[in-house]
PDB file of C-alpha atoms and ligand atoms in Angstrom:
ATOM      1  CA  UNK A  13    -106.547 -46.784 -41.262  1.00  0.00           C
ATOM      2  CA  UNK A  14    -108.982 -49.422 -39.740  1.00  0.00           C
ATOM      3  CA  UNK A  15    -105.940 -51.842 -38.806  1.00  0.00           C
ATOM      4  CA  UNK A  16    -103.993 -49.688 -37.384  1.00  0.00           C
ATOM      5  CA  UNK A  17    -106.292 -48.279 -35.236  1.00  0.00           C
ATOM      6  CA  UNK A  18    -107.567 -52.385 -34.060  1.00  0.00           C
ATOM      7  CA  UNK A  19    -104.127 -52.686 -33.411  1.00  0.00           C
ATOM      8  CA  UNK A  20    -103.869 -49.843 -31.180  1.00  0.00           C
ATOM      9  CA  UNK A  21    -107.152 -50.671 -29.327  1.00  0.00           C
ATOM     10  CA  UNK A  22    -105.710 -54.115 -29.004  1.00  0.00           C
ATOM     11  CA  UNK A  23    -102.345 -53.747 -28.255  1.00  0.00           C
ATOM     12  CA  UNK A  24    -101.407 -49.700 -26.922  1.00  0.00           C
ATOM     13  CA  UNK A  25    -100.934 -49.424 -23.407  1.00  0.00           C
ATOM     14  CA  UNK A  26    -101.715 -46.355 -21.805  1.00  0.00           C
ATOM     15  CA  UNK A  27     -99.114 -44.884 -19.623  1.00  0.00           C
ATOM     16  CA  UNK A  28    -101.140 -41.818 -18.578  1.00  0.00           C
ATOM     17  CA  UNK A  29    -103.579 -39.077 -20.435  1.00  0.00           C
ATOM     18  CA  UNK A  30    -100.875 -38.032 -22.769  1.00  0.00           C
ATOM     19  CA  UNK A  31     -98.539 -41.297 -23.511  1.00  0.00           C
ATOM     20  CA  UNK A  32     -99.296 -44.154 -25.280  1.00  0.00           C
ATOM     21  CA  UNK A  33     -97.039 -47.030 -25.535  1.00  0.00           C
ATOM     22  CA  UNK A  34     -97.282 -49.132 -28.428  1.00  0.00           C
ATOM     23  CA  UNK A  35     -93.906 -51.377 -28.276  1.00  0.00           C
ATOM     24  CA  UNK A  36     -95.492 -54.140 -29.208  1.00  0.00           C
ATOM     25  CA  UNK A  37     -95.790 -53.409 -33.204  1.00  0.00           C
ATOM     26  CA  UNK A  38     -93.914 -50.140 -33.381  1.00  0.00           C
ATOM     27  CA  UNK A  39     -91.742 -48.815 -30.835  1.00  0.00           C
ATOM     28  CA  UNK A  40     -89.492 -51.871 -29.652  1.00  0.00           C
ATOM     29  CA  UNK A  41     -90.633 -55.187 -31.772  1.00  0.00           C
ATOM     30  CA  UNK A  42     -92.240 -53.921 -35.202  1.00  0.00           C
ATOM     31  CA  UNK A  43     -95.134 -55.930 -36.677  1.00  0.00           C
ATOM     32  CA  UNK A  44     -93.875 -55.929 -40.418  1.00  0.00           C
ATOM     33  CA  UNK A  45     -97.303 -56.599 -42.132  1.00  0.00           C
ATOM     34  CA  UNK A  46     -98.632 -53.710 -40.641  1.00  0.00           C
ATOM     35  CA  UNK A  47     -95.374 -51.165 -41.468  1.00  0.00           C
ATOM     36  CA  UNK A  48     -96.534 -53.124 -44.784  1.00  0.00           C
ATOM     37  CA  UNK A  49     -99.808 -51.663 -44.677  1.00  0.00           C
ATOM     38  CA  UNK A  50     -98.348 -48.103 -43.664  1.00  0.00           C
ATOM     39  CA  UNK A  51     -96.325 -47.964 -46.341  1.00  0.00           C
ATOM     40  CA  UNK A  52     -98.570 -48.991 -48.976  1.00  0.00           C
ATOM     41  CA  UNK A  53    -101.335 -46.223 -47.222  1.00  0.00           C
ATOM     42  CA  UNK A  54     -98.624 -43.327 -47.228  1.00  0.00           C
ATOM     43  CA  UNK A  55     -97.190 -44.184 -50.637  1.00  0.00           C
ATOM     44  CA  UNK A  56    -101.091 -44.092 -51.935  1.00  0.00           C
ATOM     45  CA  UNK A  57    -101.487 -40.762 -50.548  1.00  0.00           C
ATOM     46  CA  UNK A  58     -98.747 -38.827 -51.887  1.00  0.00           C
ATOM     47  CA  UNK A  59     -98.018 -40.544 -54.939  1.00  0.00           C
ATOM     48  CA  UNK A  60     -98.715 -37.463 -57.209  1.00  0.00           C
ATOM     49  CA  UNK A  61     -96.631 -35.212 -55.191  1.00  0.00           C
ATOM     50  CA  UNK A  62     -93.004 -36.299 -56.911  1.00  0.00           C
ATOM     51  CA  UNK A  63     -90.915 -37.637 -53.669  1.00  0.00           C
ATOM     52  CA  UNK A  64     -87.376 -38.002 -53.793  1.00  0.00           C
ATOM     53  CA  UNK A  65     -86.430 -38.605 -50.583  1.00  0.00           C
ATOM     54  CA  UNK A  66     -88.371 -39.716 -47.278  1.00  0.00           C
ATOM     55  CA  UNK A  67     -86.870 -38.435 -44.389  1.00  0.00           C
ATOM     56  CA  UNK A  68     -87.206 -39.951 -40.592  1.00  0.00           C
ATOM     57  CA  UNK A  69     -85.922 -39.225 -37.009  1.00  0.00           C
ATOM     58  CA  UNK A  70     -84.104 -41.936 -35.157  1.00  0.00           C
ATOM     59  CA  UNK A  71     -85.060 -44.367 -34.183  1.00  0.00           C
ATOM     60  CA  UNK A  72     -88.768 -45.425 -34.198  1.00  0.00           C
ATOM     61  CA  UNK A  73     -90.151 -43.842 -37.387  1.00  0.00           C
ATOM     62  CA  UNK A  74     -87.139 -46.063 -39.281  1.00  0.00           C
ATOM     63  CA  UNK A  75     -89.388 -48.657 -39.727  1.00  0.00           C
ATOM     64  CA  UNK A  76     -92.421 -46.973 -41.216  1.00  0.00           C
ATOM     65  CA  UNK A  77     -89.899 -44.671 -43.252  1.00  0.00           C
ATOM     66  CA  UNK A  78     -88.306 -47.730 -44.771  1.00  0.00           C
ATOM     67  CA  UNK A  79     -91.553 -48.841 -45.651  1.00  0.00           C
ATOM     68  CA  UNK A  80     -93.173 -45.843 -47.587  1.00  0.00           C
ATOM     69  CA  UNK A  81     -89.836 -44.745 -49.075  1.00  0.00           C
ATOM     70  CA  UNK A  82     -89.434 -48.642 -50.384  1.00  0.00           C
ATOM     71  CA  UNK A  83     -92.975 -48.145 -52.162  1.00  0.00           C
ATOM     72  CA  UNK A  84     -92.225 -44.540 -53.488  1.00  0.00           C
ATOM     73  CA  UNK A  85     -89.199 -46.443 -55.018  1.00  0.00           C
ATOM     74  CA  UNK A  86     -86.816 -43.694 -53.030  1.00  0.00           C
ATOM     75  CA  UNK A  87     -83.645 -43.585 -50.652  1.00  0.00           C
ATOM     76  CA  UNK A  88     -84.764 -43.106 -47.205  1.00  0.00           C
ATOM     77  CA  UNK A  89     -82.438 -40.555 -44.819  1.00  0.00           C
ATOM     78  CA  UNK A  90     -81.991 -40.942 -41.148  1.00  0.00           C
ATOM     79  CA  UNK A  91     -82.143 -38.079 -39.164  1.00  0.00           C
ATOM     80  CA  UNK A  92     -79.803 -38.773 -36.094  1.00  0.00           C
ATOM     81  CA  UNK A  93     -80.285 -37.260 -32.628  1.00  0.00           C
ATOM     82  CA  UNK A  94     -76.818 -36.207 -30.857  1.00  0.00           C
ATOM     83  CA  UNK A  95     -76.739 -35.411 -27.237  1.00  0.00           C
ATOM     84  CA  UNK A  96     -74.493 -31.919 -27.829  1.00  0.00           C
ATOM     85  CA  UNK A  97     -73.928 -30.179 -30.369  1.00  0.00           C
ATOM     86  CA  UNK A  98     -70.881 -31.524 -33.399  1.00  0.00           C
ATOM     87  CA  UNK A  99     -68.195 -29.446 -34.466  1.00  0.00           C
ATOM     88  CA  UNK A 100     -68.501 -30.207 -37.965  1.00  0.00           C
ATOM     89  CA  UNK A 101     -70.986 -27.684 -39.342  1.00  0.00           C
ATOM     90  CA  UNK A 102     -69.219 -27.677 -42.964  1.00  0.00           C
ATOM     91  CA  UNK A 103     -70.801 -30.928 -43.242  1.00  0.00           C
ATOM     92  CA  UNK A 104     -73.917 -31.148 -41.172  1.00  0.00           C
ATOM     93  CA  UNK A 105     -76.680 -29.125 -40.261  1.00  0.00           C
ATOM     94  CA  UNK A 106     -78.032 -29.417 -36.359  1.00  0.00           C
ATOM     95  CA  UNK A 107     -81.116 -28.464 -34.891  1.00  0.00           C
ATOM     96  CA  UNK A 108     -81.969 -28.023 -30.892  1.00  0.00           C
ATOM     97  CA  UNK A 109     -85.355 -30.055 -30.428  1.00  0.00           C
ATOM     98  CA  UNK A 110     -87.534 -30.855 -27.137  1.00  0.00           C
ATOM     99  CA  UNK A 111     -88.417 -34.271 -26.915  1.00  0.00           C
ATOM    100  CA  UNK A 112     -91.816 -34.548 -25.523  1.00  0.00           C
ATOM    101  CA  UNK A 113     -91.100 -38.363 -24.135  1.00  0.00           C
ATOM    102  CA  UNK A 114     -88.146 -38.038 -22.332  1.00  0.00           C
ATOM    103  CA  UNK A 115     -88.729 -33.972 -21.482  1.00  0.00           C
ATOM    104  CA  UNK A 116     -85.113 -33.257 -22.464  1.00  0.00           C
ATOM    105  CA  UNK A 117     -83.729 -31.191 -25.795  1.00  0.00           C
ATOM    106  CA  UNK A 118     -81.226 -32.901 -27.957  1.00  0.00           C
ATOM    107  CA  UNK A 119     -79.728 -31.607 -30.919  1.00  0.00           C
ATOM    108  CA  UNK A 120     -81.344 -33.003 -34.426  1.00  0.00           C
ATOM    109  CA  UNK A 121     -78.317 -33.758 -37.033  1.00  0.00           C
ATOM    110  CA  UNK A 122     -77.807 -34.368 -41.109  1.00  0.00           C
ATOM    111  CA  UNK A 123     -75.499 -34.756 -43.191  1.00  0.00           C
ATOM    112  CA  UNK A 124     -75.301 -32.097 -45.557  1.00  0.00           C
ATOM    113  CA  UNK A 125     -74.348 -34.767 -48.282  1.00  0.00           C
ATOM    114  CA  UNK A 126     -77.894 -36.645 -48.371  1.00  0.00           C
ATOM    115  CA  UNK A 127     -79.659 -33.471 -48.924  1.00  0.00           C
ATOM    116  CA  UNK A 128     -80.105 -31.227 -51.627  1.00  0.00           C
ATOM    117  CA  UNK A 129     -81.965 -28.388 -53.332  1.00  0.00           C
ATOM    118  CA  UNK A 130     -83.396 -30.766 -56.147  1.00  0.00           C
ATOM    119  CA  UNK A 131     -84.970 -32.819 -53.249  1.00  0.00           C
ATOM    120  CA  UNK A 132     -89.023 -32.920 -52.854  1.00  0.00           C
ATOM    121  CA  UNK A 133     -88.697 -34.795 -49.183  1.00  0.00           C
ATOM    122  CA  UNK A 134     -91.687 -36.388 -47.412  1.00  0.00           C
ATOM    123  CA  UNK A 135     -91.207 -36.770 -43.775  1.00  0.00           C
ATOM    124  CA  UNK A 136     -92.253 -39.512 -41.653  1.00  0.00           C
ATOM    125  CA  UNK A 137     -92.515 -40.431 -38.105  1.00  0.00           C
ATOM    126  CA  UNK A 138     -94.114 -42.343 -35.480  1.00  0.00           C
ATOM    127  CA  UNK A 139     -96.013 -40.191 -33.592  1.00  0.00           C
ATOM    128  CA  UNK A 140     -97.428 -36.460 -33.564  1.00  0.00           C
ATOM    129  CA  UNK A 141     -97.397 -34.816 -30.283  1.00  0.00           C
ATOM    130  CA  UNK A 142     -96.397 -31.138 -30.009  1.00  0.00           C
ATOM    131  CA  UNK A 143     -94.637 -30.879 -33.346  1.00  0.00           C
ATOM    132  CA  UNK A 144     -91.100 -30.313 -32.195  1.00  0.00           C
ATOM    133  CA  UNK A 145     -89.750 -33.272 -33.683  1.00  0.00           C
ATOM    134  CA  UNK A 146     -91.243 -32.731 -37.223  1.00  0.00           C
ATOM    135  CA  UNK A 147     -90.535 -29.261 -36.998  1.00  0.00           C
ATOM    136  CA  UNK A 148     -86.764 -29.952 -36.242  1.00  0.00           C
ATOM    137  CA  UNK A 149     -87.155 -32.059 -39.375  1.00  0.00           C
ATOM    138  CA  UNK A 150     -88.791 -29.359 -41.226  1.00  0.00           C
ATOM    139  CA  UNK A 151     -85.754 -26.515 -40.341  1.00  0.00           C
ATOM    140  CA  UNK A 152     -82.958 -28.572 -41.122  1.00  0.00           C
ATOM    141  CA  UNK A 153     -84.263 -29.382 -44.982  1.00  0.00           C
ATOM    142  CA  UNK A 154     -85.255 -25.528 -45.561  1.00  0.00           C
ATOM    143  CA  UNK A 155     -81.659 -24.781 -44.364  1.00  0.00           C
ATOM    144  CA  UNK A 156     -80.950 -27.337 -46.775  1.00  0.00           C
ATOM    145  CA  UNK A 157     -82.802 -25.777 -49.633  1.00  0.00           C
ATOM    146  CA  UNK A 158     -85.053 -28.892 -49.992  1.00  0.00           C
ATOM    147  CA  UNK A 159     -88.772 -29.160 -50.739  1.00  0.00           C
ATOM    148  CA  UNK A 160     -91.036 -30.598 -48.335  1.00  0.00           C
ATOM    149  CA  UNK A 161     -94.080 -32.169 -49.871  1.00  0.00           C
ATOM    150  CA  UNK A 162     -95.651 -33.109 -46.542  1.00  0.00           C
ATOM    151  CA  UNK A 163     -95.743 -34.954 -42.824  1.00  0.00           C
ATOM    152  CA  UNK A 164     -96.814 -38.675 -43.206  1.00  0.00           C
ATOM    153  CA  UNK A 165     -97.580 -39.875 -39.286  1.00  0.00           C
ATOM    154  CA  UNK A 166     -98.383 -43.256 -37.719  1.00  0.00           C
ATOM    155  CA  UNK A 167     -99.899 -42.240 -34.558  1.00  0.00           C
ATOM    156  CA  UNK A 168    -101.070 -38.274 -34.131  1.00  0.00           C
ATOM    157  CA  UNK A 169    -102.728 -37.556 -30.637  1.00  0.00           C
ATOM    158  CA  UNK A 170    -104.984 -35.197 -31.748  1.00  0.00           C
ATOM    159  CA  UNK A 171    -105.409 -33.154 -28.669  1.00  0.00           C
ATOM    160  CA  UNK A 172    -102.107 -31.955 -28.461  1.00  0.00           C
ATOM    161  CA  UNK A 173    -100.983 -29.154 -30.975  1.00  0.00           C
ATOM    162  CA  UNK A 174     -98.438 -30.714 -33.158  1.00  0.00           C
ATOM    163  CA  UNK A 175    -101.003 -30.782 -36.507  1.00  0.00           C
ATOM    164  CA  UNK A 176    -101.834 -27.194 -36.377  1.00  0.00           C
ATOM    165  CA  UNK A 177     -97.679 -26.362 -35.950  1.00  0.00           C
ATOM    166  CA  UNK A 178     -97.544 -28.073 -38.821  1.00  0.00           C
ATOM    167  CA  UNK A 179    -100.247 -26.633 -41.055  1.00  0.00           C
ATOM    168  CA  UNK A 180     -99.412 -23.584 -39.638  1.00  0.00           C
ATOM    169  CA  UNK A 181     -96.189 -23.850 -41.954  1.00  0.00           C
ATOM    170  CA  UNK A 182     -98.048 -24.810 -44.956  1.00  0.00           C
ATOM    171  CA  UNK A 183     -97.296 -28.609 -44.538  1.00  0.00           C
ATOM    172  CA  UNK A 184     -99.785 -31.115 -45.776  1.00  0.00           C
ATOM    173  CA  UNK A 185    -100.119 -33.582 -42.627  1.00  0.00           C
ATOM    174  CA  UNK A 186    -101.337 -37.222 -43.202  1.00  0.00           C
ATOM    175  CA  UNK A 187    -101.882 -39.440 -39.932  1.00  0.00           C
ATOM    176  CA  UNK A 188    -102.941 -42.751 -40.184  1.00  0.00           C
ATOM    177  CA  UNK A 189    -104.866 -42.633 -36.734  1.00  0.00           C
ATOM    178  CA  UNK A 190    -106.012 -39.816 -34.898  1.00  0.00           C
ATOM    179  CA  UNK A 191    -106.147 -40.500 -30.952  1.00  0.00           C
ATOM    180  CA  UNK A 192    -108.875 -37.305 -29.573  1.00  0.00           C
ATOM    181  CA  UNK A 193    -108.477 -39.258 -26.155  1.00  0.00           C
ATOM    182  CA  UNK A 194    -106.517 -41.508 -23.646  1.00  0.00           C
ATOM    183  CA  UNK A 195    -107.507 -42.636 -20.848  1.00  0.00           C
ATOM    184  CA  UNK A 196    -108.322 -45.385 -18.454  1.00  0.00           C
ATOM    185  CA  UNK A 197    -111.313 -46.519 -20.141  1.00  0.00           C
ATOM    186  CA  UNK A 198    -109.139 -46.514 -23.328  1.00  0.00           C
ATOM    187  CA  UNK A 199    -108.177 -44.767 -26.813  1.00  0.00           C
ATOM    188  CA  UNK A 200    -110.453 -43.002 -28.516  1.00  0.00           C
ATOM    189  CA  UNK A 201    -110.173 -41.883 -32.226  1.00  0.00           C
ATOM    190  CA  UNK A 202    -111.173 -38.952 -34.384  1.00  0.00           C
ATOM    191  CA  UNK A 203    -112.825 -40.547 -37.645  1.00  0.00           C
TER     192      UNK A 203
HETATM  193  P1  5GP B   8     -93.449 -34.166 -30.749  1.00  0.00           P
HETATM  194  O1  5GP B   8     -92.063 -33.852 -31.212  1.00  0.00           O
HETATM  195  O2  5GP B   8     -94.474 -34.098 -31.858  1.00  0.00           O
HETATM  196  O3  5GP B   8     -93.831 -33.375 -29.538  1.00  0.00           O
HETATM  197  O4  5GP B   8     -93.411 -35.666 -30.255  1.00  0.00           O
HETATM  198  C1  5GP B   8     -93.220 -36.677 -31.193  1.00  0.00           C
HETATM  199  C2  5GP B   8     -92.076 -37.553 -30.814  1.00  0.00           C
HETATM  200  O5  5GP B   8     -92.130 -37.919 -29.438  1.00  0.00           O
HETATM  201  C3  5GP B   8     -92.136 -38.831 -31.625  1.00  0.00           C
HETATM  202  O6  5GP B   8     -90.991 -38.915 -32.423  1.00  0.00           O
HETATM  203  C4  5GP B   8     -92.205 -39.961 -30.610  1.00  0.00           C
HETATM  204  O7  5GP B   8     -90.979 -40.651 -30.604  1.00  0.00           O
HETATM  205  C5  5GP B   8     -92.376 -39.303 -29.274  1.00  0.00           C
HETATM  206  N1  5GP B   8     -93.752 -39.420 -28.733  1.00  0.00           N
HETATM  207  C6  5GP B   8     -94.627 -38.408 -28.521  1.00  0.00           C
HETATM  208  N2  5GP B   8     -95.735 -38.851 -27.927  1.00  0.00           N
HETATM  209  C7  5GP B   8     -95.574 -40.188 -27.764  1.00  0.00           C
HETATM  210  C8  5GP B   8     -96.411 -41.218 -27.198  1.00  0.00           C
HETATM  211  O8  5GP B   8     -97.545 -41.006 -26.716  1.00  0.00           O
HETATM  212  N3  5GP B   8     -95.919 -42.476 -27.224  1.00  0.00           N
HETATM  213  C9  5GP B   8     -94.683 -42.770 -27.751  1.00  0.00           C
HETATM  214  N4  5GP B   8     -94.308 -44.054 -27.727  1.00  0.00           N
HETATM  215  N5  5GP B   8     -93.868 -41.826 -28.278  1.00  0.00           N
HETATM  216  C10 5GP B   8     -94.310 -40.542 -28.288  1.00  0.00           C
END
């Protein structure tokens, strides 16, 4: 996606070879013509493939989730991430998952209510790094008995292994830009 990726070249800031910070549009103030955009590109791509629900992980892939899922015409569901582990486990289902940022686990968590068997669910997220995030995603709708039609990202670095994770579980992945590099002289993308 051509705009994406100026925006990136224009506004990401690189933090070091494997972080990229794009606050500016995604992660802290959100450019809204562009999660426009996102949506419209997602919601184009797996149109045929009979969504019911989009699923996202709090908080930064709300935006692009709310997006896509407003196209599709669908509910959205908010994945929420819990420092321990909740009692409740009649009601939810919890996941432990690494976050690659911070390079702490936290415990993924649904409610058991917003999820069902019938459901074909497309997730979404903001970035694809090692795949822990999506995969945490992934666990907690088989548990649920959903579908998963596929992994819609904003931002995949493509050097790191998350896509192969992925496909590696028979999930159709769809990024909108692929970084191959970061680095001081700047972003580079797979075409
Ligand atoms: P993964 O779970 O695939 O290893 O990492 C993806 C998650 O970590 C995303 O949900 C995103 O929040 C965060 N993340 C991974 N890499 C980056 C990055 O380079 N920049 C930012 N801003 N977030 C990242």
């Amino acid at each position: 996606m051509d705009l994406l990726k100026e925006k990136i070249k224009k506004d990401g800031i690189v933090i070091n070879e494997h972080v990229l910070k794009v606050d500016n549009f995604l992660n802290h103030q959100v450019d809204t013509k562009l999660m426009d955009s996102i949506g419209e590109e997602f919601a184009n791509y797996f149109k045929d493939k009979n969504i019911t629900k989009v699923v996202t992980i709090e908080s930064s892939g709300i935006a692009p989730a709310y997006s896509v899922a407003s196209k599709l015409n669908v509910p959205f569901v908010i994945f929420k991430k819990q420092s321990s582990a909740i009692l409740d486990t009649e009601t939810t289902i919890q996941t432990p998952v690494h976050s690659f940022t911070k390079n702490t686990d936290y415990i993924l968590m649904a409610s058991k209510k917003y999820l069902s068997e019938n459901d074909n669910i497309l997730i979404i997220d903001d970035f694809l790094a090692n795949g822990q995030a999506a995969m945490g995603a992934y666990r907690i709708l088989k548990e649920a008995g959903s579908s998963v039609a596929g992994v819609g990202i904003v931002i995949e670095k493509s050097f790191q292994d998350g896509r192969k994770k992925l496909e590696d579980l028979g999930l159709d992945v769809y990024s909108l830009a692929r970084v191959s590099k970061i680095s001081s002289n700047g972003i580079e993308f797979l075409d």
